[in-house]
mmCIF file of C-alpha atoms and ligand atoms in Angstrom:
data_model
loop_
_atom_site.group_PDB
_atom_site.id
_atom_site.type_symbol
_atom_site.label_atom_id
_atom_site.label_comp_id
_atom_site.label_asym_id
_atom_site.label_seq_id
_atom_site.Cartn_x
_atom_site.Cartn_y
_atom_site.Cartn_z
ATOM 1 C CA MET J 812 -34.749 -38.773 -188.612
ATOM 2 C CA GLN J 813 -35.208 -42.450 -189.542
ATOM 3 C CA GLU J 814 -31.914 -43.349 -187.801
ATOM 4 C CA LYS J 815 -32.848 -41.280 -184.773
ATOM 5 C CA ILE J 816 -36.124 -43.189 -184.439
ATOM 6 C CA GLU J 817 -34.355 -46.503 -184.889
ATOM 7 C CA ALA J 818 -31.739 -45.669 -182.270
ATOM 8 C CA LEU J 819 -34.336 -44.454 -179.763
ATOM 9 C CA GLN J 820 -36.479 -47.553 -180.224
ATOM 10 C CA ASN J 821 -33.484 -49.830 -179.546
ATOM 11 C CA GLU J 822 -32.522 -47.737 -176.540
ATOM 12 C CA VAL J 823 -35.987 -47.816 -174.953
ATOM 13 C CA LEU J 824 -36.522 -51.530 -175.596
ATOM 14 C CA ALA J 825 -33.119 -52.327 -174.061
ATOM 15 C CA ALA J 826 -33.934 -50.143 -171.034
ATOM 16 C CA ILE J 827 -37.316 -51.881 -170.555
ATOM 17 C CA GLU J 828 -35.679 -55.295 -170.817
ATOM 18 C CA ALA J 829 -32.961 -54.286 -168.335
ATOM 19 C CA ALA J 830 -35.454 -53.117 -165.690
ATOM 20 C CA SER J 831 -35.262 -55.802 -163.013
ATOM 21 C CA ASN J 832 -37.946 -54.484 -160.654
ATOM 22 C CA PRO J 833 -41.054 -52.259 -160.804
ATOM 23 C CA ALA J 834 -39.108 -49.224 -159.535
ATOM 24 C CA ASP J 835 -36.549 -49.517 -162.363
ATOM 25 C CA LEU J 836 -39.355 -49.860 -164.856
ATOM 26 C CA GLU J 837 -41.032 -46.742 -163.531
ATOM 27 C CA GLU J 838 -37.772 -44.835 -164.060
ATOM 28 C CA VAL J 839 -37.708 -46.035 -167.669
ATOM 29 C CA ARG J 840 -41.300 -44.876 -168.127
ATOM 30 C CA VAL J 841 -40.531 -41.422 -166.782
ATOM 31 C CA ALA J 842 -37.355 -41.111 -168.890
ATOM 32 C CA TYR J 843 -38.897 -42.190 -172.153
ATOM 33 C CA LEU J 844 -42.698 -42.219 -172.099
ATOM 34 C CA SER J 845 -43.830 -39.442 -169.726
ATOM 35 C CA ARG J 846 -44.810 -36.019 -171.055
ATOM 36 C CA ASN J 847 -41.194 -34.756 -170.876
ATOM 37 C CA GLY J 848 -39.723 -38.104 -171.954
ATOM 38 C CA LYS J 849 -37.666 -38.840 -175.045
ATOM 39 C CA VAL J 850 -40.495 -40.402 -177.076
ATOM 40 C CA PRO J 851 -42.836 -37.369 -176.938
ATOM 41 C CA ALA J 852 -39.762 -35.229 -177.665
ATOM 42 C CA LEU J 853 -39.291 -37.189 -180.861
ATOM 43 C CA LEU J 854 -42.870 -36.373 -181.819
ATOM 44 C CA ALA J 855 -42.182 -32.719 -181.252
ATOM 45 C CA GLY J 856 -39.360 -33.042 -183.786
ATOM 46 C CA MET J 857 -41.943 -33.770 -186.489
ATOM 47 C CA LYS J 858 -42.369 -30.091 -187.124
ATOM 48 C CA ASP J 859 -38.890 -29.972 -188.693
ATOM 49 C CA VAL J 860 -39.643 -32.844 -191.080
ATOM 50 C CA SER J 861 -40.465 -31.903 -194.684
ATOM 51 C CA LYS J 862 -44.083 -32.219 -195.803
ATOM 52 C CA GLU J 863 -43.312 -35.091 -198.210
ATOM 53 C CA ASP J 864 -41.475 -37.141 -195.552
ATOM 54 C CA ARG J 865 -44.080 -36.616 -192.855
ATOM 55 C CA PRO J 866 -46.378 -39.583 -193.668
ATOM 56 C CA VAL J 867 -43.438 -42.035 -193.665
ATOM 57 C CA ILE J 868 -41.855 -40.639 -190.541
ATOM 58 C CA GLY J 869 -45.239 -40.392 -188.757
ATOM 59 C CA LYS J 870 -45.929 -44.032 -189.528
ATOM 60 C CA ARG J 871 -42.492 -45.016 -188.251
ATOM 61 C CA ILE J 872 -43.005 -43.137 -184.992
ATOM 62 C CA ASN J 873 -46.359 -44.862 -184.506
ATOM 63 C CA GLU J 874 -44.649 -48.237 -184.966
ATOM 64 C CA LEU J 875 -42.109 -47.257 -182.328
ATOM 65 C CA LYS J 876 -44.861 -46.274 -179.906
ATOM 66 C CA THR J 877 -46.706 -49.563 -180.422
ATOM 67 C CA ALA J 878 -43.538 -51.651 -179.977
ATOM 68 C CA VAL J 879 -42.494 -49.720 -176.869
ATOM 69 C CA ASP J 880 -45.984 -49.797 -175.287
ATOM 70 C CA SER J 881 -46.384 -53.550 -175.693
ATOM 71 C CA ALA J 882 -42.821 -54.241 -174.451
ATOM 72 C CA PHE J 883 -43.526 -52.014 -171.436
ATOM 73 C CA GLU J 884 -46.818 -53.788 -170.585
ATOM 74 C CA ALA J 885 -45.252 -57.246 -171.003
ATOM 75 C CA ARG J 886 -42.325 -56.348 -168.737
ATOM 76 C CA LYS J 887 -44.680 -54.841 -166.154
ATOM 77 C CA GLU J 888 -46.747 -58.031 -166.060
ATOM 78 C CA ALA J 889 -43.675 -60.259 -165.814
ATOM 79 C CA LEU J 890 -42.273 -58.221 -162.913
ATOM 80 C CA GLU J 891 -45.634 -58.267 -161.116
ATOM 81 C CA ASP J 892 -45.868 -62.041 -161.519
ATOM 82 C CA ALA J 893 -42.374 -62.449 -160.134
ATOM 83 C CA ALA J 894 -43.277 -60.202 -157.197
ATOM 84 C CA GLY J 895 -46.339 -62.414 -156.619
ATOM 85 C CA ASP J 896 -44.077 -65.462 -156.386
ATOM 86 C CA GLU J 897 -41.987 -63.716 -153.785
ATOM 87 C CA ASP J 898 -45.138 -63.222 -151.695
ATOM 88 C CA HIS J 899 -45.797 -66.945 -151.812
ATOM 89 C CA ASP J 900 -45.282 -68.541 -148.421
ATOM 90 C CA PRO J 901 -44.407 -72.228 -148.829
ATOM 91 C CA THR J 902 -44.811 -72.833 -145.100
ATOM 92 C CA LEU J 903 -48.570 -72.178 -145.214
ATOM 93 C CA PRO J 904 -50.745 -75.331 -145.072
ATOM 94 C CA GLY J 905 -51.749 -76.512 -148.562
ATOM 95 C CA ARG J 906 -55.245 -76.556 -149.950
ATOM 96 C CA MET J 907 -56.432 -80.141 -150.477
ATOM 97 C CA PRO J 908 -57.936 -80.651 -153.926
ATOM 98 C CA ARG J 909 -61.414 -82.219 -153.649
ATOM 99 C CA HIS J 910 -61.537 -85.608 -155.303
ATOM 100 C CA GLY J 911 -64.769 -86.904 -156.727
ATOM 101 C CA THR J 912 -65.704 -90.563 -156.314
ATOM 102 C CA LEU J 913 -67.617 -93.002 -158.450
ATOM 103 C CA HIS J 914 -71.243 -93.393 -157.481
ATOM 104 C CA PRO J 915 -71.465 -96.481 -155.202
ATOM 105 C CA VAL J 916 -73.689 -98.284 -157.701
ATOM 106 C CA LEU J 917 -71.235 -97.627 -160.543
ATOM 107 C CA ALA J 918 -68.313 -98.740 -158.379
ATOM 108 C CA LEU J 919 -70.174 -101.980 -157.659
ATOM 109 C CA ARG J 920 -70.994 -102.394 -161.341
ATOM 110 C CA ASP J 921 -67.293 -102.074 -162.223
ATOM 111 C CA ARG J 922 -66.340 -104.732 -159.669
ATOM 112 C CA CYS J 923 -68.951 -107.115 -161.132
ATOM 113 C CA ILE J 924 -67.587 -106.518 -164.636
ATOM 114 C CA ASP J 925 -64.009 -107.171 -163.446
ATOM 115 C CA ILE J 926 -64.874 -110.505 -161.872
ATOM 116 C CA PHE J 927 -66.826 -111.759 -164.885
ATOM 117 C CA ARG J 928 -64.141 -110.526 -167.247
ATOM 118 C CA ARG J 929 -61.660 -112.776 -165.459
ATOM 119 C CA LEU J 930 -64.028 -115.670 -166.208
ATOM 120 C CA GLY J 931 -64.007 -114.785 -169.913
ATOM 121 C CA TYR J 932 -67.323 -112.921 -170.083
ATOM 122 C CA ALA J 933 -67.659 -110.007 -172.507
ATOM 123 C CA LEU J 934 -69.429 -106.769 -171.672
ATOM 124 C CA ALA J 935 -72.686 -106.281 -173.607
ATOM 125 C CA GLU J 936 -75.223 -103.493 -173.676
ATOM 126 C CA GLY J 937 -78.622 -102.631 -175.072
ATOM 127 C CA PRO J 938 -80.723 -99.472 -175.348
ATOM 128 C CA ASP J 939 -82.819 -98.174 -172.455
ATOM 129 C CA ILE J 940 -85.605 -97.544 -174.989
ATOM 130 C CA ASP J 941 -86.493 -100.911 -176.440
ATOM 131 C CA THR J 942 -89.488 -102.652 -177.972
ATOM 132 C CA GLU J 943 -92.251 -104.873 -176.611
ATOM 133 C CA TRP J 944 -90.802 -107.658 -178.716
ATOM 134 C CA HIS J 945 -87.316 -107.483 -177.137
ATOM 135 C CA ASN J 946 -88.623 -106.874 -173.639
ATOM 136 C CA PHE J 947 -91.488 -109.402 -173.625
ATOM 137 C CA ASP J 948 -92.335 -111.451 -176.749
ATOM 138 C CA ALA J 949 -88.867 -112.734 -177.548
ATOM 139 C CA LEU J 950 -88.546 -113.538 -173.840
ATOM 140 C CA ASN J 951 -91.558 -115.826 -174.096
ATOM 141 C CA THR J 952 -93.762 -113.473 -172.063
ATOM 142 C CA PRO J 953 -97.415 -113.935 -173.071
ATOM 143 C CA ALA J 954 -99.562 -111.026 -174.212
ATOM 144 C CA ASP J 955 -101.631 -111.135 -171.015
ATOM 145 C CA HIS J 956 -98.675 -111.198 -168.600
ATOM 146 C CA PRO J 957 -99.251 -108.607 -165.825
ATOM 147 C CA ALA J 958 -95.796 -107.034 -166.300
ATOM 148 C CA ARG J 959 -96.916 -105.857 -169.757
ATOM 149 C CA ASN J 960 -99.665 -103.850 -168.172
ATOM 150 C CA GLU J 961 -99.486 -100.079 -168.638
ATOM 151 C CA GLN J 962 -99.561 -99.798 -164.884
ATOM 152 C CA ASP J 963 -96.222 -101.624 -164.678
ATOM 153 C CA THR J 964 -94.348 -100.576 -167.810
ATOM 154 C CA PHE J 965 -93.550 -97.156 -169.267
ATOM 155 C CA TYR J 966 -94.692 -97.142 -172.889
ATOM 156 C CA LEU J 967 -93.665 -94.304 -175.193
ATOM 157 C CA ASP J 968 -95.930 -92.230 -177.403
ATOM 158 C CA GLU J 969 -96.115 -93.244 -181.059
ATOM 159 C CA SER J 970 -94.613 -89.851 -181.941
ATOM 160 C CA GLN J 971 -91.438 -90.754 -180.041
ATOM 161 C CA LEU J 972 -91.008 -94.164 -181.617
ATOM 162 C CA ASN J 973 -90.449 -93.877 -185.314
ATOM 163 C CA GLU J 974 -86.801 -92.937 -185.575
ATOM 164 C CA LEU J 975 -85.574 -95.765 -183.361
ATOM 165 C CA GLU J 976 -86.273 -98.816 -185.529
ATOM 166 C CA PRO J 977 -83.465 -101.330 -184.876
ATOM 167 C CA ASP J 978 -82.079 -103.570 -187.561
ATOM 168 C CA ILE J 979 -82.148 -107.111 -186.209
ATOM 169 C CA GLY J 980 -82.710 -109.109 -189.372
ATOM 170 C CA ILE J 981 -85.705 -111.081 -188.090
ATOM 171 C CA GLU J 982 -89.159 -110.402 -189.468
ATOM 172 C CA THR J 983 -91.427 -109.699 -186.588
ATOM 173 C CA SER J 984 -93.687 -107.037 -185.225
ATOM 174 C CA TYR J 985 -91.748 -105.228 -182.524
ATOM 175 C CA GLY J 986 -94.856 -103.764 -180.927
ATOM 176 C CA ARG J 987 -94.738 -100.550 -178.979
ATOM 177 C CA ARG J 988 -91.606 -98.844 -177.708
ATOM 178 C CA LEU J 989 -91.027 -98.862 -173.996
ATOM 179 C CA LEU J 990 -88.445 -98.203 -171.310
ATOM 180 C CA ARG J 991 -86.984 -101.642 -170.676
ATOM 181 C CA THR J 992 -88.233 -103.197 -167.456
ATOM 182 C CA HIS J 993 -85.208 -105.483 -167.097
ATOM 183 C CA THR J 994 -81.801 -106.067 -168.658
ATOM 184 C CA SER J 995 -82.961 -109.434 -170.046
ATOM 185 C CA THR J 996 -83.508 -107.544 -173.329
ATOM 186 C CA VAL J 997 -79.725 -107.722 -173.741
ATOM 187 C CA GLN J 998 -79.936 -111.533 -173.779
ATOM 188 C CA ILE J 999 -82.088 -111.221 -176.905
ATOM 189 C CA ARG J 1000 -79.988 -108.544 -178.572
ATOM 190 C CA THR J 1001 -76.785 -110.496 -177.886
ATOM 191 C CA MET J 1002 -78.103 -113.819 -179.178
ATOM 192 C CA LEU J 1003 -79.419 -112.146 -182.334
ATOM 193 C CA LYS J 1004 -75.978 -110.783 -183.093
ATOM 194 C CA ASN J 1005 -73.695 -113.567 -181.834
ATOM 195 C CA LYS J 1006 -74.114 -117.289 -182.224
ATOM 196 C CA PRO J 1007 -72.940 -119.617 -179.437
ATOM 197 C CA PRO J 1008 -70.664 -119.881 -177.595
ATOM 198 C CA VAL J 1009 -71.934 -116.716 -175.889
ATOM 199 C CA ARG J 1010 -70.799 -115.439 -172.504
ATOM 200 C CA ILE J 1011 -71.789 -111.900 -171.570
ATOM 201 C CA ILE J 1012 -72.485 -109.660 -168.637
ATOM 202 C CA ALA J 1013 -74.777 -106.660 -169.149
ATOM 203 C CA PRO J 1014 -75.257 -104.105 -166.385
ATOM 204 C CA GLY J 1015 -77.692 -101.283 -167.131
ATOM 205 C CA ARG J 1016 -80.670 -99.177 -166.133
ATOM 206 C CA CYS J 1017 -84.239 -100.482 -165.982
ATOM 207 C CA TYR J 1018 -87.532 -98.694 -165.485
ATOM 208 C CA ARG J 1019 -90.767 -99.804 -163.842
ATOM 209 C CA ARG J 1020 -93.899 -98.039 -162.728
ATOM 210 C CA ASP J 1021 -93.239 -99.326 -159.232
ATOM 211 C CA GLU J 1022 -94.463 -97.381 -156.245
ATOM 212 C CA ILE J 1023 -91.312 -95.707 -154.867
ATOM 213 C CA ASP J 1024 -90.499 -96.794 -151.329
ATOM 214 C CA ALA J 1025 -87.527 -97.806 -149.192
ATOM 215 C CA THR J 1026 -86.690 -100.770 -151.465
ATOM 216 C CA HIS J 1027 -88.132 -99.711 -154.845
ATOM 217 C CA LEU J 1028 -87.087 -97.052 -157.342
ATOM 218 C CA MET J 1029 -88.729 -96.302 -160.690
ATOM 219 C CA SER J 1030 -85.328 -96.320 -162.350
ATOM 220 C CA PHE J 1031 -82.814 -98.809 -160.989
ATOM 221 C CA THR J 1032 -79.820 -100.845 -162.134
ATOM 222 C CA GLN J 1033 -79.716 -104.536 -162.926
ATOM 223 C CA CYS J 1034 -76.817 -106.769 -163.822
ATOM 224 C CA GLU J 1035 -77.644 -109.450 -166.379
ATOM 225 C CA GLY J 1036 -75.532 -112.490 -167.250
ATOM 226 C CA LEU J 1037 -75.898 -115.027 -170.059
ATOM 227 C CA ALA J 1038 -73.999 -118.121 -171.133
ATOM 228 C CA VAL J 1039 -75.034 -120.238 -174.133
ATOM 229 C CA ASP J 1040 -73.021 -123.173 -175.397
ATOM 230 C CA GLU J 1041 -73.216 -126.882 -176.087
ATOM 231 C CA GLY J 1042 -73.766 -128.982 -172.978
ATOM 232 C CA ILE J 1043 -74.220 -126.135 -170.485
ATOM 233 C CA SER J 1044 -76.088 -127.168 -167.338
ATOM 234 C CA LEU J 1045 -77.529 -125.820 -164.100
ATOM 235 C CA ALA J 1046 -74.368 -126.980 -162.347
ATOM 236 C CA ASP J 1047 -72.359 -124.441 -164.395
ATOM 237 C CA MET J 1048 -74.778 -121.701 -163.393
ATOM 238 C CA LYS J 1049 -74.626 -122.522 -159.691
ATOM 239 C CA GLY J 1050 -70.845 -122.820 -159.739
ATOM 240 C CA THR J 1051 -70.403 -119.532 -161.591
ATOM 241 C CA LEU J 1052 -72.770 -117.543 -159.360
ATOM 242 C CA GLU J 1053 -71.232 -119.043 -156.244
ATOM 243 C CA PHE J 1054 -67.733 -118.100 -157.424
ATOM 244 C CA PHE J 1055 -68.898 -114.616 -158.403
ATOM 245 C CA PHE J 1056 -70.540 -113.757 -155.080
ATOM 246 C CA LYS J 1057 -67.638 -115.139 -153.066
ATOM 247 C CA GLU J 1058 -65.247 -112.999 -155.107
ATOM 248 C CA LEU J 1059 -67.478 -109.953 -154.699
ATOM 249 C CA LEU J 1060 -68.400 -110.293 -151.024
ATOM 250 C CA GLY J 1061 -65.929 -112.699 -149.430
ATOM 251 C CA PRO J 1062 -65.359 -116.453 -149.157
ATOM 252 C CA ASP J 1063 -67.864 -116.974 -146.343
ATOM 253 C CA ILE J 1064 -70.848 -115.914 -148.473
ATOM 254 C CA VAL J 1065 -73.434 -118.638 -149.064
ATOM 255 C CA ILE J 1066 -75.875 -118.598 -151.969
ATOM 256 C CA ARG J 1067 -79.150 -120.515 -152.207
ATOM 257 C CA PHE J 1068 -81.566 -121.084 -155.067
ATOM 258 C CA ARG J 1069 -85.354 -121.207 -154.609
ATOM 259 C CA PRO J 1070 -87.670 -122.498 -157.338
ATOM 260 C CA HIS J 1071 -89.534 -119.623 -158.984
ATOM 261 C CA PHE J 1072 -91.192 -118.757 -162.286
ATOM 262 C CA PHE J 1073 -89.902 -116.563 -165.107
ATOM 263 C CA PRO J 1074 -91.401 -116.934 -168.604
ATOM 264 C CA PHE J 1075 -87.950 -116.893 -170.228
ATOM 265 C CA THR J 1076 -86.153 -119.525 -168.121
ATOM 266 C CA GLU J 1077 -87.041 -123.136 -167.350
ATOM 267 C CA PRO J 1078 -86.392 -124.211 -164.682
ATOM 268 C CA SER J 1079 -86.289 -120.815 -162.941
ATOM 269 C CA PHE J 1080 -85.016 -119.754 -159.533
ATOM 270 C CA GLU J 1081 -84.719 -116.775 -157.302
ATOM 271 C CA PHE J 1082 -81.409 -116.615 -155.506
ATOM 272 C CA ASP J 1083 -80.540 -115.288 -152.077
ATOM 273 C CA ILE J 1084 -77.225 -114.725 -150.330
ATOM 274 C CA SER J 1085 -76.312 -114.996 -146.691
ATOM 275 C CA ARG J 1086 -73.268 -114.533 -144.482
ATOM 276 C CA PRO J 1087 -73.255 -117.035 -141.604
ATOM 277 C CA GLY J 1088 -73.653 -115.325 -138.254
ATOM 278 C CA GLN J 1089 -74.889 -112.072 -139.773
ATOM 279 C CA THR J 1090 -78.496 -111.064 -140.143
ATOM 280 C CA ILE J 1091 -79.515 -108.448 -142.654
ATOM 281 C CA LYS J 1092 -82.416 -106.361 -141.359
ATOM 282 C CA GLY J 1093 -83.271 -109.199 -139.043
ATOM 283 C CA LYS J 1094 -83.250 -111.683 -141.909
ATOM 284 C CA GLN J 1095 -80.759 -114.455 -142.555
ATOM 285 C CA TRP J 1096 -81.104 -114.311 -146.367
ATOM 286 C CA LEU J 1097 -81.058 -111.396 -148.798
ATOM 287 C CA GLU J 1098 -83.102 -111.897 -151.954
ATOM 288 C CA LEU J 1099 -81.037 -110.651 -154.868
ATOM 289 C CA GLY J 1100 -82.410 -111.672 -158.257
ATOM 290 C CA GLY J 1101 -83.621 -114.333 -160.658
ATOM 291 C CA CYS J 1102 -81.939 -116.951 -162.794
ATOM 292 C CA GLY J 1103 -82.506 -120.185 -164.671
ATOM 293 C CA MET J 1104 -81.876 -122.187 -167.810
ATOM 294 C CA VAL J 1105 -82.744 -120.225 -170.959
ATOM 295 C CA ASP J 1106 -86.158 -121.447 -172.156
ATOM 296 C CA PRO J 1107 -85.948 -123.326 -175.512
ATOM 297 C CA GLU J 1108 -88.673 -120.955 -176.798
ATOM 298 C CA VAL J 1109 -86.292 -118.021 -176.291
ATOM 299 C CA LEU J 1110 -83.482 -119.755 -178.173
ATOM 300 C CA THR J 1111 -85.897 -120.468 -181.021
ATOM 301 C CA ALA J 1112 -87.068 -116.822 -181.114
ATOM 302 C CA VAL J 1113 -83.504 -115.681 -181.782
ATOM 303 C CA GLY J 1114 -82.688 -118.419 -184.292
ATOM 304 C CA ILE J 1115 -80.541 -120.687 -182.076
ATOM 305 C CA ASP J 1116 -81.160 -124.438 -182.234
ATOM 306 C CA PRO J 1117 -82.393 -125.544 -178.757
ATOM 307 C CA GLU J 1118 -81.644 -129.163 -179.603
ATOM 308 C CA LYS J 1119 -77.965 -128.337 -179.935
ATOM 309 C CA TYR J 1120 -77.441 -125.530 -177.436
ATOM 310 C CA THR J 1121 -78.412 -124.829 -173.835
ATOM 311 C CA GLY J 1122 -77.841 -121.710 -171.791
ATOM 312 C CA TRP J 1123 -78.371 -120.086 -168.448
ATOM 313 C CA ALA J 1124 -79.070 -116.500 -167.415
ATOM 314 C CA PHE J 1125 -79.360 -114.401 -164.290
ATOM 315 C CA GLY J 1126 -80.300 -110.833 -163.341
ATOM 316 C CA PHE J 1127 -80.030 -109.035 -160.022
ATOM 317 C CA GLY J 1128 -80.542 -105.521 -158.681
ATOM 318 C CA LEU J 1129 -77.381 -103.494 -158.096
ATOM 319 C CA GLU J 1130 -78.971 -101.073 -155.631
ATOM 320 C CA ARG J 1131 -80.375 -103.815 -153.422
ATOM 321 C CA LEU J 1132 -76.986 -105.326 -152.644
ATOM 322 C CA PRO J 1133 -75.258 -102.352 -150.944
ATOM 323 C CA LEU J 1134 -78.593 -101.404 -149.409
ATOM 324 C CA VAL J 1135 -78.484 -104.434 -147.235
ATOM 325 C CA LEU J 1136 -74.742 -104.986 -146.990
ATOM 326 C CA HIS J 1137 -74.164 -101.532 -145.532
ATOM 327 C CA ALA J 1138 -77.446 -101.424 -143.615
ATOM 328 C CA ILE J 1139 -78.688 -98.441 -145.592
ATOM 329 C CA PRO J 1140 -82.292 -97.954 -144.528
ATOM 330 C CA ASP J 1141 -83.633 -96.405 -147.727
ATOM 331 C CA ILE J 1142 -82.834 -97.095 -151.412
ATOM 332 C CA ARG J 1143 -83.724 -93.480 -152.284
ATOM 333 C CA THR J 1144 -80.424 -92.279 -150.781
ATOM 334 C CA PHE J 1145 -78.760 -93.607 -153.956
ATOM 335 C CA VAL J 1146 -80.537 -91.022 -156.089
ATOM 336 C CA GLU J 1147 -80.648 -88.033 -153.744
ATOM 337 C CA ASN J 1148 -77.087 -86.937 -154.591
ATOM 338 C CA ASP J 1149 -76.089 -86.151 -151.031
ATOM 339 C CA VAL J 1150 -72.276 -86.148 -151.220
ATOM 340 C CA ARG J 1151 -71.970 -86.931 -147.518
ATOM 341 C CA PHE J 1152 -73.638 -90.271 -148.261
ATOM 342 C CA LEU J 1153 -72.008 -90.901 -151.639
ATOM 343 C CA GLN J 1154 -68.463 -90.234 -150.385
ATOM 344 C CA GLN J 1155 -68.749 -92.901 -147.713
ATOM 345 C CA LEU J 1156 -69.302 -95.670 -150.252
ATOM 346 C CA GLY J 1157 -67.659 -94.239 -153.385
HETATM 347 C C1 FA5 Z 1124 -86.113 -109.869 -163.446
HETATM 348 O O1 FA5 Z 1124 -86.101 -108.686 -163.761
HETATM 349 C C2 FA5 Z 1124 -85.560 -110.926 -164.362
HETATM 350 N N1 FA5 Z 1124 -85.297 -110.333 -165.647
HETATM 351 C C3 FA5 Z 1124 -84.321 -111.566 -163.754
HETATM 352 C C4 FA5 Z 1124 -83.875 -112.770 -164.513
HETATM 353 C C5 FA5 Z 1124 -82.845 -112.655 -165.462
HETATM 354 C C6 FA5 Z 1124 -84.435 -114.023 -164.294
HETATM 355 C C7 FA5 Z 1124 -82.409 -113.765 -166.164
HETATM 356 C C8 FA5 Z 1124 -84.017 -115.135 -164.996
HETATM 357 C C9 FA5 Z 1124 -82.995 -115.008 -165.922
HETATM 358 P P1 FA5 Z 1124 -87.123 -109.411 -161.078
HETATM 359 O O2 FA5 Z 1124 -88.309 -108.690 -161.549
HETATM 360 O O3 FA5 Z 1124 -87.293 -110.312 -159.889
HETATM 361 O O4 FA5 Z 1124 -86.490 -110.335 -162.253
HETATM 362 O O5 FA5 Z 1124 -85.982 -108.352 -160.755
HETATM 363 C C10 FA5 Z 1124 -84.675 -108.753 -160.419
HETATM 364 C C11 FA5 Z 1124 -84.076 -107.861 -159.348
HETATM 365 O O6 FA5 Z 1124 -84.122 -106.472 -159.754
HETATM 366 C C12 FA5 Z 1124 -84.855 -107.870 -158.032
HETATM 367 O O7 FA5 Z 1124 -84.524 -108.984 -157.246
HETATM 368 C C13 FA5 Z 1124 -84.370 -106.595 -157.410
HETATM 369 O O8 FA5 Z 1124 -83.082 -106.771 -156.830
HETATM 370 C C14 FA5 Z 1124 -84.244 -105.658 -158.612
HETATM 371 N N2 FA5 Z 1124 -85.425 -104.792 -158.709
HETATM 372 C C15 FA5 Z 1124 -86.612 -105.102 -159.278
HETATM 373 N N3 FA5 Z 1124 -87.458 -104.048 -159.187
HETATM 374 C C16 FA5 Z 1124 -86.803 -103.059 -158.553
HETATM 375 C C17 FA5 Z 1124 -87.131 -101.711 -158.159
HETATM 376 N N4 FA5 Z 1124 -88.304 -101.170 -158.432
HETATM 377 N N5 FA5 Z 1124 -86.193 -100.982 -157.508
HETATM 378 C C18 FA5 Z 1124 -84.980 -101.521 -157.245
HETATM 379 N N6 FA5 Z 1124 -84.597 -102.760 -157.599
HETATM 380 C C19 FA5 Z 1124 -85.501 -103.538 -158.231
#
């Protein structure tokens, strides 16, 4: 009986393997597996097997059934797949895969990083949740400065603050936690960690309790830059920013600096760009951001000797630039996630 089972199993498996189309396979099924097929016939033969041998033989027949069933199913699937391929019509037009694009603000951020990298600037970053000390005090911003007002800055509840204590190695009171209002916090964090020469660029998100309108978001992106070294002057800052904006926007771009006030730079400027012959929303100049020489008080706060080192810094809004360059009427389109808009600039 054992040999009979063995021989039948080999025979059926060979027949299944040899079936080259679904019709052949169906013939195999009828011949071996249907009610009058050879496999059920084998089962019927069990009645002639002695009582002692029955458990062994029964087990062997079950093994045969399992092996044959799984071989049959596998062959059936393979033949169906092959039939599917035959149905494939290569002359039909293809289906275009849909490509995603980078968000326009991220694409712009990457271009800024590339240009500064070529100038030897490293990429730096800081946390979105920072402290009053990093955001204001270390940046020489007095306790009564309006930006520190709860109407302008998002402060976090005490309960949210405790686990986030940073290790900066300077004894100071960090004050409350807040959502950073500008990327200038990264100036502080960088200078605490690295002594001059320092050259970094730090794009990142900022948060302000600004009234949302066509040019203001509550969460927006700034790009910060900082250079600290011996003998650095305003001329280096102007030259670098001029080079950067010409690389980013084209050689005909002109940049101008207007005196301004920031607590953390002295002297301070706001800078605007312009393309001769082109007006942006009826204006010749687009106001982009602030800059200036790092205030000696800031260098002192982070343990850098202001007698030996000087530095300059800038920060500008990444949403404002494409807003005007592409004549986009409303800054909110950057956060509405309308792919029809995003795909045009991505
Ligand atoms: C600052 O934030 C300074 N930290 C810039 C700076 C850095 C000065 C280093 C000196 C040295 P200001 O608040 O002007 O400056 O913001 C800079 C730019 O961020 C603005 O010109 C604007 O482009 C962008 N910005 C500010 N608020 C918003 C807002 N609510 N929505 C969108 N963009 C904004």
